[in-house]
Short mmCIF file of C-alpha atoms in Angstrom, two decimals:
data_model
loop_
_atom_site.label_atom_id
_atom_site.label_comp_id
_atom_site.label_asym_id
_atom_site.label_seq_id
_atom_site.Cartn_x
_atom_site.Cartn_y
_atom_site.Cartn_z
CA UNK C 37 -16.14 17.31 -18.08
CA UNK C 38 -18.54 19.32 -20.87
CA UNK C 39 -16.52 21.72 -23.17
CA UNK C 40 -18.30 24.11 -25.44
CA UNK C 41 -21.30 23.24 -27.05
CA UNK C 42 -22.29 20.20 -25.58
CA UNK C 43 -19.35 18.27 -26.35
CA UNK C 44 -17.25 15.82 -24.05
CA UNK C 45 -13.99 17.08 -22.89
CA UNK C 46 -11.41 14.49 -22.41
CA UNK C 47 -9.58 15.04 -19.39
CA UNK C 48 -5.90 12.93 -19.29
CA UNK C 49 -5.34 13.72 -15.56
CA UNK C 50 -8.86 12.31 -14.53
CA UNK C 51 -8.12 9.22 -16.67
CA UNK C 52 -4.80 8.58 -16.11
CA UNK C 53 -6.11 8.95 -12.06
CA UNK C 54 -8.64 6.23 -12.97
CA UNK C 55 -6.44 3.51 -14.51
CA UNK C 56 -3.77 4.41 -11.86
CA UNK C 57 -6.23 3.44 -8.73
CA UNK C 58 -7.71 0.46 -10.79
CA UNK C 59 -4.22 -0.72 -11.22
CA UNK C 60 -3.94 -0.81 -7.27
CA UNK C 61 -6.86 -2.32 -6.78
CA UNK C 62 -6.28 -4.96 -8.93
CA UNK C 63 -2.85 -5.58 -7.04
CA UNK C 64 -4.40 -5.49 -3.54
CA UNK C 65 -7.29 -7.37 -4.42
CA UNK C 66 -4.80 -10.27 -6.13
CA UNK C 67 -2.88 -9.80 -2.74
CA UNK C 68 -5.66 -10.68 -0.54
CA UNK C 69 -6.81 -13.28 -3.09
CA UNK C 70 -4.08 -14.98 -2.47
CA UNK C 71 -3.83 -14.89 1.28
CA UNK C 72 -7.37 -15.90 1.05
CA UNK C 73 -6.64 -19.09 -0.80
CA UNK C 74 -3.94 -20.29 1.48
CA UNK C 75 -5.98 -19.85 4.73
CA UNK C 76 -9.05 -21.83 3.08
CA UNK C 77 -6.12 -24.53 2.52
CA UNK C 78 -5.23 -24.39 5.77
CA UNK C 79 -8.68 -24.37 7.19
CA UNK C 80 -9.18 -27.19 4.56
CA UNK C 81 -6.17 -29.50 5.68
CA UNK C 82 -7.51 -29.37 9.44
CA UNK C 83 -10.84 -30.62 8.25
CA UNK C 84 -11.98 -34.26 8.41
CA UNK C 85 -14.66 -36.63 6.77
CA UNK C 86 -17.06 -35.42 4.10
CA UNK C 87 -16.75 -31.83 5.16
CA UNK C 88 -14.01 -31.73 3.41
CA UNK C 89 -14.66 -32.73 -0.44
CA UNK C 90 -17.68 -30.60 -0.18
CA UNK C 91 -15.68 -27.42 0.99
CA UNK C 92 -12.84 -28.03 -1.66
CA UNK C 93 -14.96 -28.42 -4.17
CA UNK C 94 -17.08 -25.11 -3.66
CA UNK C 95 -14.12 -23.02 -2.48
CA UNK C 96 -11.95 -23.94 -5.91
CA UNK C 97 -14.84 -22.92 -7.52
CA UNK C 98 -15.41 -19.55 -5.66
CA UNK C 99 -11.72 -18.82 -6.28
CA UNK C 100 -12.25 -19.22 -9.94
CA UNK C 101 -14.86 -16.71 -9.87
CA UNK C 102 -12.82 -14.32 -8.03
CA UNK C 103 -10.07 -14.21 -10.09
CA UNK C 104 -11.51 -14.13 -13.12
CA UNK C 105 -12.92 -10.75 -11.44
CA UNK C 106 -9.95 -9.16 -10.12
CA UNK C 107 -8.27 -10.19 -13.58
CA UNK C 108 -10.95 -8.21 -15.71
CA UNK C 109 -10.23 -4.82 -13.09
CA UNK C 110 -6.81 -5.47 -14.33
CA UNK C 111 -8.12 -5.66 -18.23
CA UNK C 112 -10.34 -2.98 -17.76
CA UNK C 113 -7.59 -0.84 -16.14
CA UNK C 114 -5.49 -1.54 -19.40
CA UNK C 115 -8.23 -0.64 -21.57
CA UNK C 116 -8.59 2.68 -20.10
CA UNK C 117 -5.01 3.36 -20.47
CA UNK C 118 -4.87 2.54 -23.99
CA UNK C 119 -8.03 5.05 -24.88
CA UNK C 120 -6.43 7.44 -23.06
CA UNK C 121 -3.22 7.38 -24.74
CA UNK C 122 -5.33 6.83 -28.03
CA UNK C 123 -7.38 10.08 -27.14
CA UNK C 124 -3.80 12.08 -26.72
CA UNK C 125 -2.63 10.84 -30.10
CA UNK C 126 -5.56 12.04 -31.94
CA UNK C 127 -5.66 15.20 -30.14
CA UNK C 128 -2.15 15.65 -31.35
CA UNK C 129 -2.66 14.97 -34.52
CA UNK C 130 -5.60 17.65 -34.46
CA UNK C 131 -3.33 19.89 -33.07
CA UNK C 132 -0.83 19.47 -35.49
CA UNK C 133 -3.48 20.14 -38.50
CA UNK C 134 -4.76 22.79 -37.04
CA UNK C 135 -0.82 24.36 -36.62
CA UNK C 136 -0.76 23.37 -40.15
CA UNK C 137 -3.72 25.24 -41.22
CA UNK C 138 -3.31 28.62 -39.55
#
């Protein structure tokens, strides 16, 4: 990960490894996400009397929260893509100066 002197090197493979399994854990986690939500209205349609405001109130709320998770995996997954393919441009671009200059 540390090139000469001290400085970061930017590895593509590591990265691209990275975004890759963040991708597929956003897609399994939206999976079970939504298996999740049909068994709770399942569970929720079997229920009777005031058990059953109080549980679809909290679990719409929980669900919320859980997607707005597994959504920002999936944003954070595309954010790491797009610095790494804005790390490869620049390193091109150095490349090309530097084939320029010699």
């Amino acid at each position: 990960m540390w090139g000469e002197e001290g400085t970061i090197k930017f590895d593509y493979d590591s990265v691209q490894k990275a975004y890759t399994t963040m991708h597929k854990i956003y897609d399994e986690a939206a999976k079970v996400l939504e298996k999740l939500v049909q068994d709770s209205k399942n569970a929720e349609e079997k229920m009777k009397g005031q058990y059953r405001g109080a549980y679809s109130d909290k679990s719409e709320d929980i669900f919320k929260e859980l997607k707005k998770s597994i959504e920002n995996i999936n944003k954070l997954s595309k954010k790491v893509e797009e610095t790494s393919k804005d790390f490869l441009k620049q390193d091109m671009i150095l490349a090309d100066l530097y084939g320029k200059s010699e």
